[in-house]
Amino acid sequence: MERKEFIKKSFALCGLALIPVGVMESCSKKSNTSAPSNVNFTLDLANAANASLNTVGGSLVVNGVIVIKTAAGSYSALSASCTHEGCEVSYNTGSSLVVCPCHGGTFNPSTGSVLGGPPPSALTKYTVTQSGNILTIKS
């Protein structure tokens, strides 16, 4: 190996050593992926702010919980933070899946189980009961 080639390779290796480790990691470990605990709130379906829940496929994120109208008279409530990075999930009516926009994780909208992507565990599922126009969501 010639001296010139040796110097080029040495500088290249030194340059790589200066790249911060955080840049080399694909995902941060600092995100909050914990699900809300002690969940206990109500939603009035007659309230205009909750109107999306009057249509099948409609969803709403409230208090860290995504509430989805999965079928006529059926609702699901799941933690709204992806278990991979903590990004807020949403409901995709086209695919009928709960999706994470950050890394493509997909979840079952009824059970919260992981269907694809990097999430390590299911979304926390909460109990939903309906009495007239009032939905009650509890841990």
PDB file of N, CA and C in Angstrom, residues 46-136:
ATOM      1  N   ALA A  46     -73.599  13.494  21.010  1.00  0.00           N
ATOM      2  CA  ALA A  46     -74.405  14.601  20.506  1.00  0.00           C
ATOM      3  C   ALA A  46     -73.575  15.890  20.391  1.00  0.00           C
ATOM      4  N   ASN A  47     -72.407  15.911  21.029  1.00  0.00           N
ATOM      5  CA  ASN A  47     -71.522  17.070  20.994  1.00  0.00           C
ATOM      6  C   ASN A  47     -70.831  17.129  19.631  1.00  0.00           C
ATOM      7  N   ALA A  48     -70.832  18.283  18.979  1.00  0.00           N
ATOM      8  CA  ALA A  48     -70.233  18.456  17.649  1.00  0.00           C
ATOM      9  C   ALA A  48     -68.752  18.060  17.628  1.00  0.00           C
ATOM     10  N   ALA A  49     -68.039  18.235  18.728  1.00  0.00           N
ATOM     11  CA  ALA A  49     -66.618  17.888  18.790  1.00  0.00           C
ATOM     12  C   ALA A  49     -66.388  16.388  18.645  1.00  0.00           C
ATOM     13  N   ASN A  50     -67.416  15.595  18.918  1.00  0.00           N
ATOM     14  CA  ASN A  50     -67.299  14.136  18.856  1.00  0.00           C
ATOM     15  C   ASN A  50     -68.052  13.547  17.656  1.00  0.00           C
ATOM     16  N   ALA A  51     -68.442  14.395  16.722  1.00  0.00           N
ATOM     17  CA  ALA A  51     -69.274  13.984  15.586  1.00  0.00           C
ATOM     18  C   ALA A  51     -68.653  12.873  14.742  1.00  0.00           C
ATOM     19  N   SER A  52     -67.332  12.817  14.674  1.00  0.00           N
ATOM     20  CA  SER A  52     -66.686  11.787  13.856  1.00  0.00           C
ATOM     21  C   SER A  52     -67.024  10.378  14.342  1.00  0.00           C
ATOM     22  N   LEU A  53     -67.411  10.246  15.607  1.00  0.00           N
ATOM     23  CA  LEU A  53     -67.726   8.929  16.171  1.00  0.00           C
ATOM     24  C   LEU A  53     -69.149   8.477  15.852  1.00  0.00           C
ATOM     25  N   ASN A  54     -69.865   9.277  15.090  1.00  0.00           N
ATOM     26  CA  ASN A  54     -71.221   8.895  14.683  1.00  0.00           C
ATOM     27  C   ASN A  54     -71.235   8.152  13.352  1.00  0.00           C
ATOM     28  N   THR A  55     -70.069   8.015  12.729  1.00  0.00           N
ATOM     29  CA  THR A  55     -69.946   7.335  11.441  1.00  0.00           C
ATOM     30  C   THR A  55     -68.983   6.162  11.583  1.00  0.00           C
ATOM     31  N   VAL A  56     -69.358   5.010  11.011  1.00  0.00           N
ATOM     32  CA  VAL A  56     -68.451   3.856  11.027  1.00  0.00           C
ATOM     33  C   VAL A  56     -67.148   4.253  10.349  1.00  0.00           C
ATOM     34  N   GLY A  57     -66.039   3.964  11.007  1.00  0.00           N
ATOM     35  CA  GLY A  57     -64.721   4.357  10.511  1.00  0.00           C
ATOM     36  C   GLY A  57     -64.244   5.676  11.082  1.00  0.00           C
ATOM     37  N   GLY A  58     -65.119   6.370  11.787  1.00  0.00           N
ATOM     38  CA  GLY A  58     -64.726   7.628  12.414  1.00  0.00           C
ATOM     39  C   GLY A  58     -63.877   7.375  13.641  1.00  0.00           C
ATOM     40  N   SER A  59     -62.986   8.301  13.933  1.00  0.00           N
ATOM     41  CA  SER A  59     -62.129   8.140  15.110  1.00  0.00           C
ATOM     42  C   SER A  59     -61.815   9.494  15.720  1.00  0.00           C
ATOM     43  N   LEU A  60     -61.336   9.437  16.952  1.00  0.00           N
ATOM     44  CA  LEU A  60     -61.038  10.644  17.707  1.00  0.00           C
ATOM     45  C   LEU A  60     -59.992  10.303  18.755  1.00  0.00           C
ATOM     46  N   VAL A  61     -58.986  11.159  18.922  1.00  0.00           N
ATOM     47  CA  VAL A  61     -57.983  10.962  19.967  1.00  0.00           C
ATOM     48  C   VAL A  61     -58.294  11.919  21.103  1.00  0.00           C
ATOM     49  N   VAL A  62     -58.510  11.353  22.293  1.00  0.00           N
ATOM     50  CA  VAL A  62     -58.833  12.128  23.481  1.00  0.00           C
ATOM     51  C   VAL A  62     -58.055  11.555  24.653  1.00  0.00           C
ATOM     52  N   ASN A  63     -57.395  12.403  25.419  1.00  0.00           N
ATOM     53  CA  ASN A  63     -56.680  11.980  26.635  1.00  0.00           C
ATOM     54  C   ASN A  63     -55.701  10.840  26.375  1.00  0.00           C
ATOM     55  N   GLY A  64     -55.041  10.842  25.219  1.00  0.00           N
ATOM     56  CA  GLY A  64     -54.069   9.798  24.905  1.00  0.00           C
ATOM     57  C   GLY A  64     -54.691   8.475  24.488  1.00  0.00           C
ATOM     58  N   VAL A  65     -55.978   8.503  24.167  1.00  0.00           N
ATOM     59  CA  VAL A  65     -56.710   7.303  23.765  1.00  0.00           C
ATOM     60  C   VAL A  65     -57.348   7.561  22.403  1.00  0.00           C
ATOM     61  N   ILE A  66     -57.220   6.593  21.478  1.00  0.00           N
ATOM     62  CA  ILE A  66     -57.920   6.702  20.202  1.00  0.00           C
ATOM     63  C   ILE A  66     -59.193   5.876  20.305  1.00  0.00           C
ATOM     64  N   VAL A  67     -60.324   6.540  20.041  1.00  0.00           N
ATOM     65  CA  VAL A  67     -61.635   5.892  20.076  1.00  0.00           C
ATOM     66  C   VAL A  67     -62.082   5.766  18.625  1.00  0.00           C
ATOM     67  N   ILE A  68     -62.505   4.557  18.245  1.00  0.00           N
ATOM     68  CA  ILE A  68     -62.870   4.273  16.858  1.00  0.00           C
ATOM     69  C   ILE A  68     -64.258   3.650  16.817  1.00  0.00           C
ATOM     70  N   LYS A  69     -65.093   4.115  15.880  1.00  0.00           N
ATOM     71  CA  LYS A  69     -66.372   3.444  15.649  1.00  0.00           C
ATOM     72  C   LYS A  69     -66.100   2.369  14.605  1.00  0.00           C
ATOM     73  N   THR A  70     -66.002   1.126  15.049  1.00  0.00           N
ATOM     74  CA  THR A  70     -65.613   0.019  14.176  1.00  0.00           C
ATOM     75  C   THR A  70     -66.771  -0.564  13.384  1.00  0.00           C
ATOM     76  N   ALA A  71     -67.995  -0.440  13.889  1.00  0.00           N
ATOM     77  CA  ALA A  71     -69.196  -0.936  13.210  1.00  0.00           C
ATOM     78  C   ALA A  71     -70.390  -0.233  13.839  1.00  0.00           C
ATOM     79  N   ALA A  72     -71.547  -0.426  13.251  1.00  0.00           N
ATOM     80  CA  ALA A  72     -72.748   0.185  13.821  1.00  0.00           C
ATOM     81  C   ALA A  72     -72.921  -0.296  15.257  1.00  0.00           C
ATOM     82  N   GLY A  73     -72.893   0.634  16.203  1.00  0.00           N
ATOM     83  CA  GLY A  73     -73.068   0.307  17.615  1.00  0.00           C
ATOM     84  C   GLY A  73     -71.842  -0.284  18.295  1.00  0.00           C
ATOM     85  N   SER A  74     -70.699  -0.355  17.608  1.00  0.00           N
ATOM     86  CA  SER A  74     -69.474  -0.928  18.187  1.00  0.00           C
ATOM     87  C   SER A  74     -68.343   0.100  18.182  1.00  0.00           C
ATOM     88  N   TYR A  75     -67.690   0.208  19.316  1.00  0.00           N
ATOM     89  CA  TYR A  75     -66.578   1.142  19.476  1.00  0.00           C
ATOM     90  C   TYR A  75     -65.386   0.411  20.055  1.00  0.00           C
ATOM     91  N   SER A  76     -64.206   0.930  19.750  1.00  0.00           N
ATOM     92  CA  SER A  76     -62.962   0.403  20.298  1.00  0.00           C
ATOM     93  C   SER A  76     -62.172   1.581  20.840  1.00  0.00           C
ATOM     94  N   ALA A  77     -61.446   1.352  21.930  1.00  0.00           N
ATOM     95  CA  ALA A  77     -60.589   2.394  22.508  1.00  0.00           C
ATOM     96  C   ALA A  77     -59.225   1.779  22.803  1.00  0.00           C
ATOM     97  N   LEU A  78     -58.184   2.409  22.277  1.00  0.00           N
ATOM     98  CA  LEU A  78     -56.816   1.916  22.405  1.00  0.00           C
ATOM     99  C   LEU A  78     -55.896   3.070  22.782  1.00  0.00           C
ATOM    100  N   SER A  79     -54.748   2.748  23.379  1.00  0.00           N
ATOM    101  CA  SER A  79     -53.776   3.809  23.642  1.00  0.00           C
ATOM    102  C   SER A  79     -53.367   4.411  22.302  1.00  0.00           C
ATOM    103  N   ALA A  80     -53.190   5.705  22.263  1.00  0.00           N
ATOM    104  CA  ALA A  80     -52.882   6.405  21.016  1.00  0.00           C
ATOM    105  C   ALA A  80     -51.388   6.548  20.768  1.00  0.00           C
ATOM    106  N   SER A  81     -50.546   6.004  21.649  1.00  0.00           N
ATOM    107  CA  SER A  81     -49.094   6.091  21.479  1.00  0.00           C
ATOM    108  C   SER A  81     -48.554   4.760  20.989  1.00  0.00           C
ATOM    109  N   CYS A  82     -47.872   4.781  19.852  1.00  0.00           N
ATOM    110  CA  CYS A  82     -47.274   3.570  19.314  1.00  0.00           C
ATOM    111  C   CYS A  82     -46.277   2.998  20.320  1.00  0.00           C
ATOM    112  N   THR A  83     -46.275   1.690  20.459  1.00  0.00           N
ATOM    113  CA  THR A  83     -45.388   1.035  21.421  1.00  0.00           C
ATOM    114  C   THR A  83     -43.947   0.981  20.928  1.00  0.00           C
ATOM    115  N   HIS A  84     -43.693   1.431  19.723  1.00  0.00           N
ATOM    116  CA  HIS A  84     -42.325   1.437  19.195  1.00  0.00           C
ATOM    117  C   HIS A  84     -41.601   2.731  19.552  1.00  0.00           C
ATOM    118  N   GLU A  85     -42.175   3.861  19.188  1.00  0.00           N
ATOM    119  CA  GLU A  85     -41.511   5.147  19.372  1.00  0.00           C
ATOM    120  C   GLU A  85     -42.360   6.179  20.094  1.00  0.00           C
ATOM    121  N   GLY A  86     -43.616   5.858  20.343  1.00  0.00           N
ATOM    122  CA  GLY A  86     -44.479   6.811  21.031  1.00  0.00           C
ATOM    123  C   GLY A  86     -45.184   7.797  20.120  1.00  0.00           C
ATOM    124  N   CYS A  87     -45.060   7.634  18.809  1.00  0.00           N
ATOM    125  CA  CYS A  87     -45.778   8.518  17.882  1.00  0.00           C
ATOM    126  C   CYS A  87     -47.277   8.286  18.019  1.00  0.00           C
ATOM    127  N   GLU A  88     -48.051   9.335  17.767  1.00  0.00           N
ATOM    128  CA  GLU A  88     -49.504   9.197  17.860  1.00  0.00           C
ATOM    129  C   GLU A  88     -50.038   8.438  16.655  1.00  0.00           C
ATOM    130  N   VAL A  89     -50.774   7.371  16.923  1.00  0.00           N
ATOM    131  CA  VAL A  89     -51.372   6.551  15.876  1.00  0.00           C
ATOM    132  C   VAL A  89     -52.674   7.182  15.389  1.00  0.00           C
ATOM    133  N   SER A  90     -53.149   6.697  14.249  1.00  0.00           N
ATOM    134  CA  SER A  90     -54.431   7.149  13.709  1.00  0.00           C
ATOM    135  C   SER A  90     -55.141   5.963  13.080  1.00  0.00           C
ATOM    136  N   TYR A  91     -56.416   6.153  12.790  1.00  0.00           N
ATOM    137  CA  TYR A  91     -57.180   5.092  12.155  1.00  0.00           C
ATOM    138  C   TYR A  91     -57.274   5.382  10.670  1.00  0.00           C
ATOM    139  N   ASN A  92     -56.926   4.402   9.847  1.00  0.00           N
ATOM    140  CA  ASN A  92     -56.987   4.535   8.400  1.00  0.00           C
ATOM    141  C   ASN A  92     -58.234   3.813   7.911  1.00  0.00           C
ATOM    142  N   THR A  93     -59.209   4.565   7.442  1.00  0.00           N
ATOM    143  CA  THR A  93     -60.477   3.959   7.012  1.00  0.00           C
ATOM    144  C   THR A  93     -60.308   3.099   5.767  1.00  0.00           C
ATOM    145  N   GLY A  94     -59.364   3.442   4.903  1.00  0.00           N
ATOM    146  CA  GLY A  94     -59.136   2.671   3.684  1.00  0.00           C
ATOM    147  C   GLY A  94     -58.669   1.258   3.962  1.00  0.00           C
ATOM    148  N   SER A  95     -57.743   1.118   4.908  1.00  0.00           N
ATOM    149  CA  SER A  95     -57.203  -0.202   5.243  1.00  0.00           C
ATOM    150  C   SER A  95     -57.896  -0.820   6.454  1.00  0.00           C
ATOM    151  N   SER A  96     -58.700  -0.012   7.144  1.00  0.00           N
ATOM    152  CA  SER A  96     -59.354  -0.444   8.394  1.00  0.00           C
ATOM    153  C   SER A  96     -58.334  -0.905   9.430  1.00  0.00           C
ATOM    154  N   LEU A  97     -57.219  -0.167   9.508  1.00  0.00           N
ATOM    155  CA  LEU A  97     -56.159  -0.475  10.464  1.00  0.00           C
ATOM    156  C   LEU A  97     -55.781   0.776  11.254  1.00  0.00           C
ATOM    157  N   VAL A  98     -55.264   0.564  12.448  1.00  0.00           N
ATOM    158  CA  VAL A  98     -54.648   1.648  13.217  1.00  0.00           C
ATOM    159  C   VAL A  98     -53.196   1.675  12.746  1.00  0.00           C
ATOM    160  N   VAL A  99     -52.730   2.849  12.343  1.00  0.00           N
ATOM    161  CA  VAL A  99     -51.390   2.959  11.768  1.00  0.00           C
ATOM    162  C   VAL A  99     -50.548   3.998  12.503  1.00  0.00           C
ATOM    163  N   CYS A 100     -49.248   3.739  12.514  1.00  0.00           N
ATOM    164  CA  CYS A 100     -48.292   4.685  13.071  1.00  0.00           C
ATOM    165  C   CYS A 100     -47.572   5.362  11.909  1.00  0.00           C
ATOM    166  N   PRO A 101     -47.600   6.683  11.844  1.00  0.00           N
ATOM    167  CA  PRO A 101     -46.996   7.390  10.721  1.00  0.00           C
ATOM    168  C   PRO A 101     -45.467   7.418  10.749  1.00  0.00           C
ATOM    169  N   CYS A 102     -44.863   7.123  11.885  1.00  0.00           N
ATOM    170  CA  CYS A 102     -43.403   7.259  11.998  1.00  0.00           C
ATOM    171  C   CYS A 102     -42.619   6.133  11.334  1.00  0.00           C
ATOM    172  N   HIS A 103     -43.005   4.891  11.590  1.00  0.00           N
ATOM    173  CA  HIS A 103     -42.237   3.772  11.051  1.00  0.00           C
ATOM    174  C   HIS A 103     -43.120   2.677  10.451  1.00  0.00           C
ATOM    175  N   GLY A 104     -44.386   3.003  10.183  1.00  0.00           N
ATOM    176  CA  GLY A 104     -45.245   2.073   9.465  1.00  0.00           C
ATOM    177  C   GLY A 104     -45.848   0.942  10.274  1.00  0.00           C
ATOM    178  N   GLY A 105     -45.853   1.054  11.582  1.00  0.00           N
ATOM    179  CA  GLY A 105     -46.483   0.021  12.398  1.00  0.00           C
ATOM    180  C   GLY A 105     -47.980  -0.024  12.138  1.00  0.00           C
ATOM    181  N   THR A 106     -48.554  -1.226  12.155  1.00  0.00           N
ATOM    182  CA  THR A 106     -49.997  -1.375  11.986  1.00  0.00           C
ATOM    183  C   THR A 106     -50.557  -2.236  13.110  1.00  0.00           C
ATOM    184  N   PHE A 107     -51.777  -1.897  13.521  1.00  0.00           N
ATOM    185  CA  PHE A 107     -52.424  -2.559  14.648  1.00  0.00           C
ATOM    186  C   PHE A 107     -53.863  -2.923  14.303  1.00  0.00           C
ATOM    187  N   ASN A 108     -54.364  -3.980  14.925  1.00  0.00           N
ATOM    188  CA  ASN A 108     -55.761  -4.371  14.803  1.00  0.00           C
ATOM    189  C   ASN A 108     -56.598  -3.339  15.545  1.00  0.00           C
ATOM    190  N   PRO A 109     -57.613  -2.744  14.908  1.00  0.00           N
ATOM    191  CA  PRO A 109     -58.393  -1.693  15.560  1.00  0.00           C
ATOM    192  C   PRO A 109     -59.307  -2.193  16.685  1.00  0.00           C
ATOM    193  N   SER A 110     -59.583  -3.471  16.735  1.00  0.00           N
ATOM    194  CA  SER A 110     -60.448  -4.005  17.791  1.00  0.00           C
ATOM    195  C   SER A 110     -59.674  -4.487  19.007  1.00  0.00           C
ATOM    196  N   THR A 111     -58.498  -5.087  18.760  1.00  0.00           N
ATOM    197  CA  THR A 111     -57.737  -5.679  19.859  1.00  0.00           C
ATOM    198  C   THR A 111     -56.469  -4.913  20.213  1.00  0.00           C
ATOM    199  N   GLY A 112     -55.963  -4.115  19.267  1.00  0.00           N
ATOM    200  CA  GLY A 112     -54.710  -3.396  19.483  1.00  0.00           C
ATOM    201  C   GLY A 112     -53.483  -4.235  19.183  1.00  0.00           C
ATOM    202  N   SER A 113     -53.669  -5.494  18.758  1.00  0.00           N
ATOM    203  CA  SER A 113     -52.519  -6.363  18.494  1.00  0.00           C
ATOM    204  C   SER A 113     -51.720  -5.862  17.294  1.00  0.00           C
ATOM    205  N   VAL A 114     -50.422  -6.136  17.313  1.00  0.00           N
ATOM    206  CA  VAL A 114     -49.519  -5.709  16.247  1.00  0.00           C
ATOM    207  C   VAL A 114     -49.753  -6.586  15.019  1.00  0.00           C
ATOM    208  N   LEU A 115     -49.941  -5.945  13.876  1.00  0.00           N
ATOM    209  CA  LEU A 115     -50.122  -6.675  12.621  1.00  0.00           C
ATOM    210  C   LEU A 115     -48.903  -6.561  11.721  1.00  0.00           C
ATOM    211  N   GLY A 116     -48.106  -5.510  11.906  1.00  0.00           N
ATOM    212  CA  GLY A 116     -46.920  -5.344  11.083  1.00  0.00           C
ATOM    213  C   GLY A 116     -46.062  -4.195  11.551  1.00  0.00           C
ATOM    214  N   GLY A 117     -44.820  -4.170  11.042  1.00  0.00           N
ATOM    215  CA  GLY A 117     -43.900  -3.097  11.387  1.00  0.00           C
ATOM    216  C   GLY A 117     -43.089  -3.383  12.635  1.00  0.00           C
ATOM    217  N   PRO A 118     -42.422  -2.354  13.149  1.00  0.00           N
ATOM    218  CA  PRO A 118     -41.506  -2.548  14.263  1.00  0.00           C
ATOM    219  C   PRO A 118     -42.085  -2.522  15.687  1.00  0.00           C
ATOM    220  N   PRO A 119     -43.368  -2.184  15.909  1.00  0.00           N
ATOM    221  CA  PRO A 119     -43.830  -2.115  17.297  1.00  0.00           C
ATOM    222  C   PRO A 119     -43.607  -3.445  18.034  1.00  0.00           C
ATOM    223  N   PRO A 120     -43.050  -3.382  19.251  1.00  0.00           N
ATOM    224  CA  PRO A 120     -42.744  -4.601  19.999  1.00  0.00           C
ATOM    225  C   PRO A 120     -43.945  -5.215  20.721  1.00  0.00           C
ATOM    226  N   SER A 121     -44.997  -4.446  20.902  1.00  0.00           N
ATOM    227  CA  SER A 121     -46.145  -4.979  21.643  1.00  0.00           C
ATOM    228  C   SER A 121     -47.432  -4.276  21.226  1.00  0.00           C
ATOM    229  N   ALA A 122     -48.542  -4.852  21.659  1.00  0.00           N
ATOM    230  CA  ALA A 122     -49.866  -4.337  21.312  1.00  0.00           C
ATOM    231  C   ALA A 122     -50.142  -3.001  21.993  1.00  0.00           C
ATOM    232  N   LEU A 123     -51.090  -2.281  21.429  1.00  0.00           N
ATOM    233  CA  LEU A 123     -51.605  -1.065  22.071  1.00  0.00           C
ATOM    234  C   LEU A 123     -52.500  -1.504  23.225  1.00  0.00           C
ATOM    235  N   THR A 124     -52.517  -0.747  24.291  1.00  0.00           N
ATOM    236  CA  THR A 124     -53.387  -1.056  25.428  1.00  0.00           C
ATOM    237  C   THR A 124     -54.828  -0.853  25.013  1.00  0.00           C
ATOM    238  N   LYS A 125     -55.670  -1.813  25.356  1.00  0.00           N
ATOM    239  CA  LYS A 125     -57.093  -1.744  25.031  1.00  0.00           C
ATOM    240  C   LYS A 125     -57.866  -1.294  26.259  1.00  0.00           C
ATOM    241  N   TYR A 126     -58.848  -0.419  26.051  1.00  0.00           N
ATOM    242  CA  TYR A 126     -59.690   0.078  27.128  1.00  0.00           C
ATOM    243  C   TYR A 126     -61.135  -0.364  26.894  1.00  0.00           C
ATOM    244  N   THR A 127     -61.916  -0.364  27.951  1.00  0.00           N
ATOM    245  CA  THR A 127     -63.322  -0.762  27.882  1.00  0.00           C
ATOM    246  C   THR A 127     -64.168   0.417  27.441  1.00  0.00           C
ATOM    247  N   VAL A 128     -65.068   0.158  26.482  1.00  0.00           N
ATOM    248  CA  VAL A 128     -65.994   1.193  26.014  1.00  0.00           C
ATOM    249  C   VAL A 128     -67.417   0.695  26.252  1.00  0.00           C
ATOM    250  N   THR A 129     -68.208   1.506  26.938  1.00  0.00           N
ATOM    251  CA  THR A 129     -69.630   1.192  27.103  1.00  0.00           C
ATOM    252  C   THR A 129     -70.437   2.378  26.601  1.00  0.00           C
ATOM    253  N   GLN A 130     -71.623   2.074  26.079  1.00  0.00           N
ATOM    254  CA  GLN A 130     -72.484   3.126  25.551  1.00  0.00           C
ATOM    255  C   GLN A 130     -73.817   3.108  26.276  1.00  0.00           C
ATOM    256  N   SER A 131     -74.240   4.287  26.696  1.00  0.00           N
ATOM    257  CA  SER A 131     -75.555   4.468  27.296  1.00  0.00           C
ATOM    258  C   SER A 131     -76.187   5.675  26.617  1.00  0.00           C
ATOM    259  N   GLY A 132     -77.091   5.410  25.686  1.00  0.00           N
ATOM    260  CA  GLY A 132     -77.676   6.511  24.918  1.00  0.00           C
ATOM    261  C   GLY A 132     -76.614   7.161  24.062  1.00  0.00           C
ATOM    262  N   ASN A 133     -76.436   8.466  24.212  1.00  0.00           N
ATOM    263  CA  ASN A 133     -75.431   9.210  23.451  1.00  0.00           C
ATOM    264  C   ASN A 133     -74.084   9.307  24.176  1.00  0.00           C
ATOM    265  N   ILE A 134     -73.954   8.654  25.322  1.00  0.00           N
ATOM    266  CA  ILE A 134     -72.744   8.785  26.130  1.00  0.00           C
ATOM    267  C   ILE A 134     -71.878   7.527  26.000  1.00  0.00           C
ATOM    268  N   LEU A 135     -70.608   7.731  25.595  1.00  0.00           N
ATOM    269  CA  LEU A 135     -69.627   6.664  25.618  1.00  0.00           C
ATOM    270  C   LEU A 135     -68.780   6.834  26.865  1.00  0.00           C
ATOM    271  N   THR A 136     -68.537   5.755  27.583  1.00  0.00           N
ATOM    272  CA  THR A 136     -67.656   5.785  28.743  1.00  0.00           C
ATOM    273  C   THR A 136     -66.460   4.917  28.424  1.00  0.00           C
TER     274      THR A 136
END
